[in-house]
Amino acid sequence: MTSVDWEEVKRLAADFQKAQLSFSLQKLSERNCVEIITKLTEAKLLNIIFTNDGKEYVTPQHLEKEIKDELYVHGGRINLVELAKILNVDLSQISKSVNDIEKHDKSLKLILGQLIDRNYMIRIAGEINDKLNQQGHINVSDLTLKYDLPAEFLQSLLEKELGKIIFGKQDSQDLKIFYTEGYVARNRAKVRGALSAITKPTPLSAILGQCGVPERIFFSILESLQDMMQVPGVVTGKQGGNSIYVPSIYSKSQSEWVDNFYKQNGYLEYDALSRLGISDPRNFVKRHFPNENLTLLDTVAVGTTILDQVDANIDETLASESFMDIYPLLPSVFSSQDVEIILKETLKRTKRNIHIYSATVVVSETFLQNLYKKLESLAEKKAKELVDSGKWLQSIAESRLLKSKTTTDVIDNKSDRKAERRKKASSGKSGGGAQGRETKTKSTKKKYHQGKNHEIDSDEENTTRIGGKQELSFITNVEIGKELKKDSNIADIDEFSDELAIYLQNLLNKHVIHVAEQLMQKSKTTNLTEIEDRLNMIAVNIRVFDKGIKHLDKSAQSSMIKYLLKTLGLDFVTEIFKLASNQNVIQCPNNLTTESRQKLLIEFPKDIKESLGELHRTVIGESVEDFLNAIEPAMVVCCLVLKKYDKKKDRPIIIGHREALLDQINSTQDPALALHLATNILFIVATQCALHMSGRHVSMILNFLQTHLELEKMSILTKYHDLVLKLLSSNDESEKAATLTLLEDGLQEIKNIANDAKKYVKTDKSHD
């Protein structure tokens, strides 16, 4: 190097030093740097990831490196949430980077938010192998709790490392369980030894309990031993605790056992044969006893010995005229269905007069007859209760109403059919005449009675059919059954008393009806006909007296109508309410008030409530016509018939009423009563109509009679009326005595006016 060159170097060095020591005018601020980085990032010229505080950033490649470093530091397993806190980077960025790492690095796994590497998996596989060697078996479910990892992951890890790191065997029945070869070998030896020692059919559950082998591997070991033919026997039934192990040595003695059992007992149970290992007991019995006359039932095969025993018991029942339950006499393996089949076959073969109840009880005909006679007293007691309570009367009423309704329906049906025929004839359509007649067929049910079978065809729950007629059931099965159960021999047999009650109910019900009819004939209780006649008479009297009221002025009619309804009308209502209560078996007080009638209406059935409710409202009203209109519906619901009103009979009724009043006035010595009766008699003569009145109406009727009676006689009656009022209102005893004397003196004259009324009264012809 020349001196010139060296100088040049020195000069450049001095310039460089000067430049270093000089202040730069182009220095960038922090904000400018941030903006530049932002622009580069937006232009996708720079790929970086900011930390959570935004003051630092890393590239994705560096972040992946830091993630792997932290994973290594934490032993090959780290939670992503914890990783995000350590690296101060958002969790979403961590998750994204981890997913990228997992795609490119197969040795890493992301499981339930945790990153795990291959070294960690190898380590836990080694730990699992150590535990397996210690315990002899291991369950994936237990490992899930220990390592806090999903069962699917651990299952795949165990299966993948099985034979490499983990040395054991996977259970073929339960894939989540693994064993060591030594553990399986020890248990296989236990099972093989137990099975080799068994000499008779034994439930697998008993073998399992004796061996102490876990149930989860017992059956797989048993299956493998059978496949390798290392057990001297077979397993029958479905695999499980209820299966039976039948050793080969037992099969040899099986036939001998069957022969001996049948010879000693006379039957063979299918279940017992099945437990012996016989898969098809029915066919086995047929093949094994080809020359025996066996009866194959549902659960057992029966020989002639058992059948002869049943025949002997039936003969004993007939001889003793009683009953016998065959079921307890036969071996306990027989079902009730088996016994029933045996009995039916025996009766069919011998044709003896005996009945079967409760499937297994044989009953002689004589016993049933004696039992019926014994229960006749119960039926007679029931009949007396029905008559005394009035329920029998109610049943008669219902029968009459049903008969009346049936007759009406027949008439209506005839009218409808006639109208239909006329309609068809006038329509001109084909099908008329005898050849086109439309007919109806009525479906019927076939009844039969064989032993315990006794069916009743009825649309009503509490009715039976007797002689083709529908009759009420007055005695129930429960009552009969309760009486039958007093005999402990009958009560001890399930359902026997119930079936006997069903058979006896119809017979006893007929006896109840017969006895009740006899009691009714002897009873002095008023029947429906008498009640019906009495109510019809009251209704006629009300009509007759209503005609008399119409002769009075309208101002006077209201009081008379109220009195008529409160007396005769109330008598009618009381009578019919008591009848309805009796018919519907409802307690009725002797003294019926308005309140008690309202309470009864609540208890009555709907149709009776409506009709009697209307009658109840009219009797406390002011219209005789409304009351008379309500009478017929009320009588109909009580099964009574309102007779058609005949005006021609009014005259005899009025005459009879006047004669009764005359007899009464001639026999009385009461001045007030005599005036009341005389006024009533004079009204009848004047109007030719009767009147139902009280003592308070005397003055009103006397005013009416002023235009019909001679003045002299009218004056006598008026003065006598004033004396009666004076007697009733006076408080002075001396004055009352004097007034009474005057009344007694004039009493005969009042009677004479009444007896000779036709002489002094002008007849009113203005009314019909």
Short mmCIF file of N, CA and C in Angstrom, two decimals, residues 353-481:
data_model
loop_
_atom_site.label_atom_id
_atom_site.label_comp_id
_atom_site.label_asym_id
_atom_site.label_seq_id
_atom_site.Cartn_x
_atom_site.Cartn_y
_atom_site.Cartn_z
N ASN A 353 -121.93 -86.48 37.16
CA ASN A 353 -122.66 -85.24 37.44
C ASN A 353 -121.92 -84.44 38.50
N ILE A 354 -120.94 -83.70 38.05
CA ILE A 354 -120.11 -82.92 38.97
C ILE A 354 -119.70 -81.63 38.28
N HIS A 355 -119.40 -80.60 39.07
CA HIS A 355 -119.07 -79.28 38.53
C HIS A 355 -117.65 -78.90 38.95
N ILE A 356 -117.05 -78.04 38.13
CA ILE A 356 -115.69 -77.57 38.40
C ILE A 356 -115.74 -76.07 38.71
N TYR A 357 -115.16 -75.68 39.82
CA TYR A 357 -115.07 -74.27 40.21
C TYR A 357 -113.62 -73.94 40.52
N SER A 358 -113.28 -72.66 40.32
CA SER A 358 -111.92 -72.16 40.60
C SER A 358 -110.87 -73.03 39.94
N ALA A 359 -111.21 -73.62 38.80
CA ALA A 359 -110.31 -74.41 37.95
C ALA A 359 -109.95 -75.77 38.55
N THR A 360 -109.89 -75.87 39.89
CA THR A 360 -109.37 -77.10 40.48
C THR A 360 -110.30 -77.72 41.52
N VAL A 361 -111.46 -77.11 41.78
CA VAL A 361 -112.36 -77.60 42.83
C VAL A 361 -113.51 -78.36 42.18
N VAL A 362 -113.72 -79.62 42.59
CA VAL A 362 -114.85 -80.40 42.10
C VAL A 362 -115.97 -80.33 43.13
N VAL A 363 -117.18 -80.06 42.65
CA VAL A 363 -118.33 -79.84 43.52
C VAL A 363 -119.47 -80.75 43.06
N SER A 364 -120.07 -81.45 44.01
CA SER A 364 -121.20 -82.32 43.67
C SER A 364 -122.47 -81.49 43.53
N GLU A 365 -123.39 -81.99 42.73
CA GLU A 365 -124.67 -81.31 42.51
C GLU A 365 -125.46 -81.22 43.81
N THR A 366 -125.40 -82.26 44.62
CA THR A 366 -126.13 -82.27 45.90
C THR A 366 -125.62 -81.16 46.82
N PHE A 367 -124.32 -80.91 46.81
CA PHE A 367 -123.76 -79.84 47.65
C PHE A 367 -124.30 -78.48 47.22
N LEU A 368 -124.40 -78.24 45.92
CA LEU A 368 -124.93 -76.96 45.44
C LEU A 368 -126.38 -76.79 45.86
N GLN A 369 -127.16 -77.85 45.79
CA GLN A 369 -128.56 -77.77 46.18
C GLN A 369 -128.68 -77.48 47.68
N ASN A 370 -127.88 -78.16 48.49
CA ASN A 370 -127.91 -77.92 49.94
C ASN A 370 -127.46 -76.50 50.28
N LEU A 371 -126.47 -76.03 49.53
CA LEU A 371 -125.97 -74.68 49.76
C LEU A 371 -127.05 -73.64 49.44
N TYR A 372 -127.80 -73.89 48.38
CA TYR A 372 -128.89 -72.97 48.02
C TYR A 372 -129.96 -72.95 49.12
N LYS A 373 -130.31 -74.11 49.63
CA LYS A 373 -131.33 -74.17 50.69
C LYS A 373 -130.83 -73.46 51.94
N LYS A 374 -129.55 -73.57 52.20
CA LYS A 374 -128.98 -72.91 53.37
C LYS A 374 -129.05 -71.39 53.25
N LEU A 375 -128.93 -70.88 52.04
CA LEU A 375 -128.91 -69.43 51.81
C LEU A 375 -130.30 -68.87 51.55
N GLU A 376 -131.33 -69.71 51.55
CA GLU A 376 -132.69 -69.20 51.34
C GLU A 376 -133.08 -68.21 52.44
N SER A 377 -132.59 -68.45 53.65
CA SER A 377 -132.90 -67.52 54.74
C SER A 377 -132.34 -66.14 54.47
N LEU A 378 -131.14 -66.07 53.85
CA LEU A 378 -130.56 -64.78 53.48
C LEU A 378 -131.44 -64.07 52.46
N ALA A 379 -131.96 -64.83 51.49
CA ALA A 379 -132.84 -64.23 50.48
C ALA A 379 -134.14 -63.74 51.12
N GLU A 380 -134.67 -64.50 52.07
CA GLU A 380 -135.92 -64.09 52.72
C GLU A 380 -135.70 -62.83 53.56
N LYS A 381 -134.55 -62.77 54.23
CA LYS A 381 -134.23 -61.56 55.00
C LYS A 381 -134.10 -60.36 54.08
N LYS A 382 -133.47 -60.56 52.92
CA LYS A 382 -133.30 -59.48 51.95
C LYS A 382 -134.65 -59.02 51.42
N ALA A 383 -135.56 -59.97 51.18
CA ALA A 383 -136.89 -59.62 50.68
C ALA A 383 -137.64 -58.78 51.69
N LYS A 384 -137.54 -59.13 52.96
CA LYS A 384 -138.22 -58.36 54.00
C LYS A 384 -137.65 -56.94 54.07
N GLU A 385 -136.31 -56.82 53.96
CA GLU A 385 -135.69 -55.50 53.98
C GLU A 385 -136.17 -54.66 52.80
N LEU A 386 -136.30 -55.27 51.63
CA LEU A 386 -136.75 -54.54 50.44
C LEU A 386 -138.17 -54.02 50.63
N VAL A 387 -139.03 -54.85 51.18
CA VAL A 387 -140.42 -54.44 51.37
C VAL A 387 -140.50 -53.36 52.43
N ASP A 388 -139.77 -53.53 53.55
CA ASP A 388 -139.83 -52.56 54.64
C ASP A 388 -139.23 -51.21 54.24
N SER A 389 -138.14 -51.23 53.44
CA SER A 389 -137.48 -49.98 53.06
C SER A 389 -138.19 -49.26 51.91
N GLY A 390 -139.08 -49.95 51.22
CA GLY A 390 -139.78 -49.34 50.09
C GLY A 390 -139.09 -49.54 48.76
N LYS A 391 -137.95 -50.21 48.78
CA LYS A 391 -137.24 -50.41 47.51
C LYS A 391 -138.01 -51.36 46.60
N TRP A 392 -138.76 -52.27 47.21
CA TRP A 392 -139.58 -53.17 46.40
C TRP A 392 -140.66 -52.38 45.67
N LEU A 393 -141.26 -51.44 46.39
CA LEU A 393 -142.27 -50.58 45.77
C LEU A 393 -141.66 -49.78 44.63
N GLN A 394 -140.43 -49.34 44.82
CA GLN A 394 -139.73 -48.60 43.76
C GLN A 394 -139.53 -49.48 42.53
N SER A 395 -139.16 -50.74 42.74
CA SER A 395 -138.94 -51.63 41.60
C SER A 395 -140.22 -51.88 40.83
N ILE A 396 -141.35 -52.00 41.57
CA ILE A 396 -142.64 -52.17 40.89
C ILE A 396 -142.95 -50.95 40.05
N ALA A 397 -142.66 -49.76 40.61
CA ALA A 397 -142.92 -48.51 39.87
C ALA A 397 -142.09 -48.45 38.60
N GLU A 398 -140.82 -48.83 38.71
CA GLU A 398 -139.95 -48.82 37.53
C GLU A 398 -140.44 -49.80 36.48
N SER A 399 -140.93 -50.96 36.95
CA SER A 399 -141.46 -51.96 36.02
C SER A 399 -142.68 -51.43 35.28
N ARG A 400 -143.56 -50.75 36.02
CA ARG A 400 -144.77 -50.19 35.40
C ARG A 400 -144.40 -49.10 34.39
N LEU A 401 -143.44 -48.26 34.78
CA LEU A 401 -143.02 -47.19 33.88
C LEU A 401 -142.38 -47.77 32.62
N LEU A 402 -141.57 -48.81 32.78
CA LEU A 402 -140.93 -49.44 31.62
C LEU A 402 -141.97 -50.06 30.70
N LYS A 403 -142.98 -50.68 31.30
CA LYS A 403 -144.05 -51.30 30.51
C LYS A 403 -144.83 -50.24 29.75
N SER A 404 -145.13 -49.12 30.46
CA SER A 404 -145.86 -48.03 29.81
C SER A 404 -145.07 -47.43 28.67
N LYS A 405 -143.77 -47.26 28.91
CA LYS A 405 -142.90 -46.69 27.88
C LYS A 405 -142.79 -47.61 26.68
N THR A 406 -142.72 -48.93 26.96
CA THR A 406 -142.63 -49.91 25.86
C THR A 406 -143.88 -49.87 25.00
N THR A 407 -145.04 -49.78 25.66
CA THR A 407 -146.31 -49.73 24.92
C THR A 407 -146.36 -48.49 24.04
N THR A 408 -145.92 -47.36 24.61
CA THR A 408 -145.92 -46.11 23.83
C THR A 408 -144.99 -46.22 22.65
N ASP A 409 -143.80 -46.82 22.88
CA ASP A 409 -142.83 -46.96 21.79
C ASP A 409 -143.38 -47.85 20.68
N VAL A 410 -144.13 -48.91 21.07
CA VAL A 410 -144.71 -49.81 20.06
C VAL A 410 -145.72 -49.06 19.21
N ILE A 411 -146.56 -48.24 19.89
CA ILE A 411 -147.56 -47.46 19.14
C ILE A 411 -146.89 -46.47 18.20
N ASP A 412 -145.84 -45.80 18.74
CA ASP A 412 -145.12 -44.83 17.91
C ASP A 412 -144.44 -45.51 16.74
N ASN A 413 -143.86 -46.70 17.00
CA ASN A 413 -143.18 -47.42 15.92
C ASN A 413 -144.17 -47.85 14.84
N LYS A 414 -145.40 -48.27 15.28
CA LYS A 414 -146.41 -48.65 14.30
C LYS A 414 -146.79 -47.46 13.43
N SER A 415 -146.95 -46.30 14.07
CA SER A 415 -147.31 -45.10 13.32
C SER A 415 -146.19 -44.73 12.35
N ASP A 416 -144.93 -44.84 12.84
CA ASP A 416 -143.81 -44.50 11.97
C ASP A 416 -143.73 -45.45 10.78
N ARG A 417 -143.99 -46.75 11.03
CA ARG A 417 -143.92 -47.70 9.92
C ARG A 417 -145.03 -47.45 8.91
N LYS A 418 -146.23 -47.11 9.40
CA LYS A 418 -147.32 -46.81 8.47
C LYS A 418 -146.98 -45.60 7.62
N ALA A 419 -146.43 -44.55 8.27
CA ALA A 419 -146.06 -43.35 7.51
C ALA A 419 -144.97 -43.67 6.50
N GLU A 420 -144.03 -44.54 6.89
CA GLU A 420 -142.95 -44.91 5.98
C GLU A 420 -143.49 -45.67 4.77
N ARG A 421 -144.45 -46.58 5.03
CA ARG A 421 -145.03 -47.33 3.91
C ARG A 421 -145.79 -46.40 2.96
N ARG A 422 -146.53 -45.45 3.55
CA ARG A 422 -147.25 -44.50 2.68
C ARG A 422 -146.28 -43.67 1.87
N LYS A 423 -145.17 -43.30 2.49
CA LYS A 423 -144.17 -42.49 1.79
C LYS A 423 -143.55 -43.26 0.64
N LYS A 424 -143.23 -44.56 0.89
CA LYS A 424 -142.63 -45.38 -0.16
C LYS A 424 -143.62 -45.62 -1.30
N ALA A 425 -144.91 -45.83 -0.93
CA ALA A 425 -145.91 -46.10 -1.96
C ALA A 425 -146.12 -44.89 -2.86
N SER A 426 -146.09 -43.69 -2.26
CA SER A 426 -146.33 -42.48 -3.05
C SER A 426 -145.10 -42.05 -3.83
N SER A 427 -143.91 -42.55 -3.45
CA SER A 427 -142.69 -42.10 -4.12
C SER A 427 -142.50 -42.77 -5.47
N GLY A 428 -143.16 -43.92 -5.72
CA GLY A 428 -143.09 -44.59 -7.02
C GLY A 428 -141.84 -45.39 -7.22
N LYS A 429 -141.04 -45.58 -6.13
CA LYS A 429 -139.80 -46.34 -6.28
C LYS A 429 -140.09 -47.82 -6.19
N SER A 430 -139.16 -48.59 -6.76
CA SER A 430 -139.31 -50.04 -6.73
C SER A 430 -139.05 -50.54 -5.32
N GLY A 431 -139.49 -51.77 -5.11
CA GLY A 431 -139.25 -52.37 -3.80
C GLY A 431 -140.48 -52.37 -2.93
N GLY A 432 -141.66 -51.91 -3.46
CA GLY A 432 -142.87 -51.90 -2.65
C GLY A 432 -143.51 -53.27 -2.63
N GLY A 433 -144.57 -53.37 -1.86
CA GLY A 433 -145.29 -54.65 -1.80
C GLY A 433 -144.63 -55.62 -0.86
N ALA A 434 -145.19 -56.81 -0.87
CA ALA A 434 -144.71 -57.82 0.06
C ALA A 434 -143.27 -58.21 -0.22
N GLN A 435 -142.90 -58.20 -1.52
CA GLN A 435 -141.55 -58.61 -1.87
C GLN A 435 -140.51 -57.59 -1.46
N GLY A 436 -140.93 -56.33 -1.29
CA GLY A 436 -139.96 -55.28 -0.96
C GLY A 436 -139.99 -54.91 0.50
N ARG A 437 -140.62 -55.72 1.34
CA ARG A 437 -140.74 -55.37 2.76
C ARG A 437 -139.36 -55.41 3.41
N GLU A 438 -139.15 -54.35 4.19
CA GLU A 438 -137.86 -54.26 4.90
C GLU A 438 -137.99 -54.96 6.25
N THR A 439 -137.07 -55.82 6.54
CA THR A 439 -137.13 -56.57 7.79
C THR A 439 -135.89 -56.29 8.61
N LYS A 440 -136.03 -56.51 9.89
CA LYS A 440 -134.91 -56.32 10.81
C LYS A 440 -134.62 -57.63 11.51
N THR A 441 -133.37 -57.84 11.78
CA THR A 441 -132.99 -59.04 12.54
C THR A 441 -132.40 -58.59 13.85
N LYS A 442 -132.78 -59.24 14.89
CA LYS A 442 -132.31 -58.90 16.23
C LYS A 442 -131.20 -59.87 16.63
N SER A 443 -130.07 -59.29 17.00
CA SER A 443 -128.94 -60.13 17.39
C SER A 443 -129.20 -60.73 18.75
N THR A 444 -128.78 -61.97 18.90
CA THR A 444 -128.96 -62.65 20.19
C THR A 444 -127.63 -63.22 20.62
N LYS A 445 -127.52 -63.43 21.90
CA LYS A 445 -126.32 -64.04 22.46
C LYS A 445 -126.65 -65.41 22.99
N LYS A 446 -125.78 -66.35 22.71
CA LYS A 446 -125.99 -67.71 23.19
C LYS A 446 -125.44 -67.81 24.60
N LYS A 447 -126.31 -68.26 25.48
CA LYS A 447 -125.89 -68.43 26.86
C LYS A 447 -125.62 -69.91 27.11
N TYR A 448 -124.72 -70.17 27.99
CA TYR A 448 -124.49 -71.55 28.38
C TYR A 448 -124.08 -71.55 29.84
N HIS A 449 -124.34 -72.68 30.45
CA HIS A 449 -123.99 -72.83 31.86
C HIS A 449 -123.36 -74.20 32.03
N GLN A 450 -122.10 -74.20 32.33
CA GLN A 450 -121.40 -75.46 32.53
C GLN A 450 -120.53 -75.31 33.76
N GLY A 451 -120.94 -75.94 34.84
CA GLY A 451 -120.18 -75.82 36.08
C GLY A 451 -120.16 -74.40 36.57
N LYS A 452 -118.98 -73.80 36.62
CA LYS A 452 -118.83 -72.45 37.15
C LYS A 452 -119.24 -71.40 36.16
N ASN A 453 -119.37 -71.75 34.87
CA ASN A 453 -119.68 -70.74 33.87
C ASN A 453 -121.14 -70.37 33.96
N HIS A 454 -121.38 -69.11 34.20
CA HIS A 454 -122.76 -68.65 34.29
C HIS A 454 -122.78 -67.21 33.83
N GLU A 455 -123.13 -67.00 32.58
CA GLU A 455 -123.08 -65.67 32.00
C GLU A 455 -124.47 -65.06 31.94
N ILE A 456 -124.54 -63.77 32.16
CA ILE A 456 -125.82 -63.05 32.16
C ILE A 456 -125.76 -61.97 31.09
N ASP A 457 -126.67 -62.03 30.16
CA ASP A 457 -126.74 -61.06 29.08
C ASP A 457 -127.63 -59.91 29.53
N SER A 458 -127.04 -58.78 29.78
CA SER A 458 -127.81 -57.64 30.27
C SER A 458 -127.10 -56.36 29.95
N ASP A 459 -127.90 -55.30 29.67
CA ASP A 459 -127.33 -53.99 29.42
C ASP A 459 -127.17 -53.21 30.71
N GLU A 460 -127.77 -53.69 31.78
CA GLU A 460 -127.70 -52.99 33.05
C GLU A 460 -126.77 -53.76 33.98
N GLU A 461 -125.98 -53.00 34.73
CA GLU A 461 -125.01 -53.62 35.62
C GLU A 461 -125.70 -54.36 36.74
N ASN A 462 -126.85 -53.88 37.20
CA ASN A 462 -127.50 -54.47 38.36
C ASN A 462 -128.78 -55.20 38.00
N THR A 463 -128.84 -55.79 36.79
CA THR A 463 -130.04 -56.51 36.38
C THR A 463 -129.70 -57.91 35.93
N THR A 464 -130.68 -58.80 36.02
CA THR A 464 -130.57 -60.14 35.46
C THR A 464 -131.79 -60.41 34.63
N ARG A 465 -131.75 -61.49 33.84
CA ARG A 465 -132.92 -61.85 33.03
C ARG A 465 -133.54 -63.11 33.60
N ILE A 466 -134.81 -63.02 33.92
CA ILE A 466 -135.53 -64.16 34.50
C ILE A 466 -136.74 -64.42 33.64
N GLY A 467 -136.78 -65.63 33.05
CA GLY A 467 -137.94 -65.98 32.23
C GLY A 467 -138.13 -65.05 31.06
N GLY A 468 -137.03 -64.52 30.50
CA GLY A 468 -137.15 -63.64 29.35
C GLY A 468 -137.43 -62.20 29.73
N LYS A 469 -137.60 -61.91 31.03
CA LYS A 469 -137.88 -60.56 31.47
C LYS A 469 -136.66 -60.00 32.17
N GLN A 470 -136.56 -58.69 32.09
CA GLN A 470 -135.44 -58.03 32.75
C GLN A 470 -135.84 -57.71 34.18
N GLU A 471 -135.11 -58.26 35.13
CA GLU A 471 -135.45 -58.09 36.54
C GLU A 471 -134.28 -57.43 37.27
N LEU A 472 -134.62 -56.67 38.32
CA LEU A 472 -133.59 -56.05 39.13
C LEU A 472 -132.93 -57.10 40.02
N SER A 473 -131.63 -56.94 40.26
CA SER A 473 -130.91 -57.83 41.15
C SER A 473 -131.00 -57.26 42.56
N PHE A 474 -131.74 -57.96 43.41
CA PHE A 474 -131.96 -57.46 44.76
C PHE A 474 -130.93 -58.01 45.74
N ILE A 475 -130.20 -59.03 45.35
CA ILE A 475 -129.16 -59.59 46.21
C ILE A 475 -127.88 -59.66 45.39
N THR A 476 -126.79 -59.16 45.92
CA THR A 476 -125.55 -59.03 45.17
C THR A 476 -124.60 -60.20 45.43
N ASN A 477 -123.64 -60.32 44.51
CA ASN A 477 -122.61 -61.36 44.68
C ASN A 477 -121.81 -61.14 45.95
N VAL A 478 -121.59 -59.87 46.31
CA VAL A 478 -120.79 -59.57 47.50
C VAL A 478 -121.50 -60.09 48.76
N GLU A 479 -122.81 -59.87 48.82
CA GLU A 479 -123.57 -60.33 49.98
C GLU A 479 -123.54 -61.86 50.08
N ILE A 480 -123.72 -62.51 48.95
CA ILE A 480 -123.70 -63.97 48.95
C ILE A 480 -122.31 -64.48 49.30
N GLY A 481 -121.29 -63.87 48.70
CA GLY A 481 -119.92 -64.29 48.98
C GLY A 481 -119.55 -64.11 50.44
#
